[in-house]
Short mmCIF file of N, CA and C in Angstrom, two decimals:
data_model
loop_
_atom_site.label_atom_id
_atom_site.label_comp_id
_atom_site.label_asym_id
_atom_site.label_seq_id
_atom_site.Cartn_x
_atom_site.Cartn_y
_atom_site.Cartn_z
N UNK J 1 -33.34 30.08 41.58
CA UNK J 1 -32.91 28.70 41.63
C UNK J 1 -34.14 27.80 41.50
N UNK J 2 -34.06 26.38 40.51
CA UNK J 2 -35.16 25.94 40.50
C UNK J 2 -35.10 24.98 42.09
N UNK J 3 -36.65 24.64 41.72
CA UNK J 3 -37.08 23.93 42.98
C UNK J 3 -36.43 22.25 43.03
N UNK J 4 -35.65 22.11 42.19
CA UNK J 4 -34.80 20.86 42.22
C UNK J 4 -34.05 20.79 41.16
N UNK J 5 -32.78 20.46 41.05
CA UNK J 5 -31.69 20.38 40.02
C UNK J 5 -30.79 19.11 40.89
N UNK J 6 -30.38 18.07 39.62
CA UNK J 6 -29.48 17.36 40.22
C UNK J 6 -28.19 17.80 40.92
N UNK J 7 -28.14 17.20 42.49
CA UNK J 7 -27.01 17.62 43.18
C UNK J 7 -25.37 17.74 42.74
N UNK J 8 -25.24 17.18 41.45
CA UNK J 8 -24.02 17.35 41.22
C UNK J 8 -23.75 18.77 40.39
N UNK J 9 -24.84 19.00 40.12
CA UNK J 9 -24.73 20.70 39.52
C UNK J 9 -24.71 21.11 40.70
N UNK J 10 -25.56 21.52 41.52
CA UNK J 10 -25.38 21.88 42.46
C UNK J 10 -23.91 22.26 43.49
N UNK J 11 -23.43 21.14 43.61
CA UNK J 11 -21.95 20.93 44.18
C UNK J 11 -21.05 21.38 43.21
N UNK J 12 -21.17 21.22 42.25
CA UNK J 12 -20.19 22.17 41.27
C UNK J 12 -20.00 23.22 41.31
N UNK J 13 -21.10 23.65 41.30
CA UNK J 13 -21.39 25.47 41.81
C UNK J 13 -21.01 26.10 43.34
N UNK J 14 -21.07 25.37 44.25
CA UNK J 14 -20.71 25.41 45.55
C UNK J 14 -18.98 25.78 45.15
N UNK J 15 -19.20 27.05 46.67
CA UNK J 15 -17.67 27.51 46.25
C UNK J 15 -16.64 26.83 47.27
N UNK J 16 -15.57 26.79 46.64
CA UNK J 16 -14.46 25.97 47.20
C UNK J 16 -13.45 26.59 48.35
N UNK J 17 -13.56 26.31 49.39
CA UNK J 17 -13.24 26.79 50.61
C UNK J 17 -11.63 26.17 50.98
N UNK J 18 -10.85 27.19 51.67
CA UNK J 18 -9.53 26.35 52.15
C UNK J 18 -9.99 26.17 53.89
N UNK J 19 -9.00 25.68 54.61
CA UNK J 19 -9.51 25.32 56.04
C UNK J 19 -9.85 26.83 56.98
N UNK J 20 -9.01 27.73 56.78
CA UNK J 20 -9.46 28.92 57.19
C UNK J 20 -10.87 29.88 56.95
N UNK J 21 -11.34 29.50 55.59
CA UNK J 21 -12.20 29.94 55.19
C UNK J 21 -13.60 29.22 55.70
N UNK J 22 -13.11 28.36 55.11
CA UNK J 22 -13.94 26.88 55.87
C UNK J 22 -14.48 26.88 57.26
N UNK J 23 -13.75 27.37 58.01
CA UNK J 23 -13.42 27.53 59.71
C UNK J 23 -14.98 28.41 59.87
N UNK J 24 -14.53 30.16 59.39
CA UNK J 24 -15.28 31.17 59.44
C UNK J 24 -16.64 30.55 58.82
N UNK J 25 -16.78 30.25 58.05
CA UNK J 25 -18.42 29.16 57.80
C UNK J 25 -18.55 28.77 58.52
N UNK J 26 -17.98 27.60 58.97
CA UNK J 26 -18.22 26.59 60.12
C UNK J 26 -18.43 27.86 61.44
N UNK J 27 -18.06 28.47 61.99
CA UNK J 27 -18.62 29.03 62.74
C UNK J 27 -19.66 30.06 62.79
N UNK J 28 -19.98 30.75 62.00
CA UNK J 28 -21.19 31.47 61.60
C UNK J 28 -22.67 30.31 61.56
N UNK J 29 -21.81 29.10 60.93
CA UNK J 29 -23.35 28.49 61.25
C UNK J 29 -23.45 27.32 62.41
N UNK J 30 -23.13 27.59 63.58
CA UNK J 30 -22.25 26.90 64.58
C UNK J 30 -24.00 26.40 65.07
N UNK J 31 -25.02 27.52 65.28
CA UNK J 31 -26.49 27.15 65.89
C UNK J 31 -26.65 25.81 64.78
N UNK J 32 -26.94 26.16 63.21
CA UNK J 32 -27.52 25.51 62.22
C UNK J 32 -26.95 23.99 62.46
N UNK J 33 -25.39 23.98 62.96
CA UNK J 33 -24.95 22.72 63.04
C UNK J 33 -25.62 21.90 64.57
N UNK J 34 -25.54 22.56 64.98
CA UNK J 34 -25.79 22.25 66.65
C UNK J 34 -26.99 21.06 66.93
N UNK J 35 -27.79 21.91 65.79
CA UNK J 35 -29.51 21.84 65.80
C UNK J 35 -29.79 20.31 64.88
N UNK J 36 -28.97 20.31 63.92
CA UNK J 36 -29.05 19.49 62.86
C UNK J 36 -28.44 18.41 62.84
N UNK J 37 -27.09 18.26 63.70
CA UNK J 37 -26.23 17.05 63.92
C UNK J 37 -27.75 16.13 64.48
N UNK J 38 -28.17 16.05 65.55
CA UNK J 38 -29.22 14.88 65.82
C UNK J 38 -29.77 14.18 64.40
N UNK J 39 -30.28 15.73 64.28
CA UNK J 39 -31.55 15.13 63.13
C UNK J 39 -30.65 13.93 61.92
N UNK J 40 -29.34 14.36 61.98
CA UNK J 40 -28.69 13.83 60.92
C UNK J 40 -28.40 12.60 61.55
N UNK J 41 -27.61 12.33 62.81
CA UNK J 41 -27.35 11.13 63.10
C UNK J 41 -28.97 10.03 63.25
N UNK J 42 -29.83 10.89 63.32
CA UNK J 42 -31.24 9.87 63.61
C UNK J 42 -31.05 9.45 61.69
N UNK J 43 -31.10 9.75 61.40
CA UNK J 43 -30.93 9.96 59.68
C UNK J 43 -30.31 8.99 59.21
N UNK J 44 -28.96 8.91 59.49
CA UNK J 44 -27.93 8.32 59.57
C UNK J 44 -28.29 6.67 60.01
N UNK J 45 -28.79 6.85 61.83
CA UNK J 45 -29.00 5.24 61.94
C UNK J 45 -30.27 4.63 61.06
N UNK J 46 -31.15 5.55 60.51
CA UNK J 46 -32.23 4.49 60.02
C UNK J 46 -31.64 4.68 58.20
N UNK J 47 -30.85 4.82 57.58
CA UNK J 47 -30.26 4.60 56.99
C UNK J 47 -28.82 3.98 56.46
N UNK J 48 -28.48 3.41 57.45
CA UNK J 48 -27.18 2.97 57.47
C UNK J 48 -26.66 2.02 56.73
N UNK J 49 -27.68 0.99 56.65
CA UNK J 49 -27.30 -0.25 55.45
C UNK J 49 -27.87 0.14 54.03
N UNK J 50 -27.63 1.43 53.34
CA UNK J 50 -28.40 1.65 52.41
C UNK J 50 -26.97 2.32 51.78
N UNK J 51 -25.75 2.67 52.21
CA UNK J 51 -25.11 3.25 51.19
C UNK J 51 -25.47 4.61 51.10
N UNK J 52 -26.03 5.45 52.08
CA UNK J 52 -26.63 7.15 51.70
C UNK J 52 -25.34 7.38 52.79
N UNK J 53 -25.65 8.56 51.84
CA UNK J 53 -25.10 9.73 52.36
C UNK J 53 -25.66 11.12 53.30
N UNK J 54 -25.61 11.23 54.79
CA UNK J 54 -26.28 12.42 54.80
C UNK J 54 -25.45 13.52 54.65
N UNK J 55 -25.99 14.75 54.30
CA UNK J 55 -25.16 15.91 54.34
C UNK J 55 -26.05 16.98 54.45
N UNK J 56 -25.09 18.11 54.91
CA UNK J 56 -25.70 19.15 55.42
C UNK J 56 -25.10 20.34 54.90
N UNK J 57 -25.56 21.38 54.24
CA UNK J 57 -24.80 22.53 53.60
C UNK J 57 -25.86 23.35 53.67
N UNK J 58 -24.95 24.83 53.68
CA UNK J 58 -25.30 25.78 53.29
C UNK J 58 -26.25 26.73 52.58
N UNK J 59 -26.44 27.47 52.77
CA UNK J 59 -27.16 28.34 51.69
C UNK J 59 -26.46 28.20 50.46
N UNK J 60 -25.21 28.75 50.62
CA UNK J 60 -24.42 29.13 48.90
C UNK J 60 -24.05 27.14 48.41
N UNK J 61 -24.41 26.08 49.45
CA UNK J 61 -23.96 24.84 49.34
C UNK J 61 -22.29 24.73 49.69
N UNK J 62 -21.91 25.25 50.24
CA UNK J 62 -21.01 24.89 51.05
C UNK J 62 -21.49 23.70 52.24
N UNK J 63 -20.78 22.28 52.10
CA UNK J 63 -20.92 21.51 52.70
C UNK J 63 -20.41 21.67 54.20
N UNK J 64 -21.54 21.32 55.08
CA UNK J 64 -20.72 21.79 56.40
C UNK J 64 -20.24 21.11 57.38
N UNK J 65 -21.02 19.35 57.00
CA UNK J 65 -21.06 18.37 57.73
C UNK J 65 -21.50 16.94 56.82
N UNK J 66 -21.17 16.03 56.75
CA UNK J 66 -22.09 14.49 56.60
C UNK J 66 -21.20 13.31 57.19
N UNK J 67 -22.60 12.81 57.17
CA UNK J 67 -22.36 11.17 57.72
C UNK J 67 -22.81 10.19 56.90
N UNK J 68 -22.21 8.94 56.76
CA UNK J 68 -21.70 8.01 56.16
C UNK J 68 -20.97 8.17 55.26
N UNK J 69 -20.82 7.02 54.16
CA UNK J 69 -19.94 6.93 53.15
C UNK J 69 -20.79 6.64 51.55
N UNK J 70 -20.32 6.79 50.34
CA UNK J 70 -21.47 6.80 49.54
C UNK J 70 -20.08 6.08 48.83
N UNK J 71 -20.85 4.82 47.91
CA UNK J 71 -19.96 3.72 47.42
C UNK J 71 -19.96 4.26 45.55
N UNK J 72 -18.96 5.04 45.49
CA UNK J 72 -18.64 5.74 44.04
C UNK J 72 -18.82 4.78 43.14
N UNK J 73 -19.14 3.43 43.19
CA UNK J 73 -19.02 2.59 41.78
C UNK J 73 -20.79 2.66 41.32
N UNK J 74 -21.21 2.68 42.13
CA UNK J 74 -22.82 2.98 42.01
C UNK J 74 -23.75 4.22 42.02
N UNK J 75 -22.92 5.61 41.79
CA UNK J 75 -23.14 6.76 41.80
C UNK J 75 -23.27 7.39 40.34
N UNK J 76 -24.72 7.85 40.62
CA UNK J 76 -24.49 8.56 38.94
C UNK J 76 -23.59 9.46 38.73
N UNK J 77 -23.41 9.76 37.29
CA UNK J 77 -22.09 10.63 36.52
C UNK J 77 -22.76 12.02 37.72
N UNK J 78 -23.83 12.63 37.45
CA UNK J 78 -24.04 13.77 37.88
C UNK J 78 -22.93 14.18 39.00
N UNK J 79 -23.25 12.82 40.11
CA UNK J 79 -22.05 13.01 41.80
C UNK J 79 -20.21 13.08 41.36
N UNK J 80 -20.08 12.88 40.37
CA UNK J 80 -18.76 12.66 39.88
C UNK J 80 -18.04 14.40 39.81
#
């Protein structure tokens, strides 16, 4: 994998989970979340009037968590 590729390849490639499946992720990485929710909400408040998005995924990019909202009219094609 290169050392950076736009995230919407990325997320494309990420495999698509139903809530059960989803679940068993979500708990296997139950420490990774534990550890990382802070860092994200500190994240979160010094970014807040900016329109970001934080998020948090996986190895394979399975998304496991984010905070805020990201305003789709101003998002490149790639996030689409």
């Amino acid at each position: 994998m290169p050392a950076w590729r736009p995230w919407g390849a990325f997320l494309r490639e990420a495999p698509h989970l139903d809530g059960p499946q989803f679940s068993r992720v979500a708990e296997r990485q139950r420490e990774l979340l534990a550890h990382a929710r802070p860092v994200m909400e500190y994240l979160r408040a010094q970014t807040c009037d900016s329109g970001s998005l934080v998020l948090l995924a996986d190895n394979r990019g399975v998304v496991l968590h984010t905070l805020g909202t990201v305003i789709f009219s101003g998002v490149p094609n790639a996030w689409r």
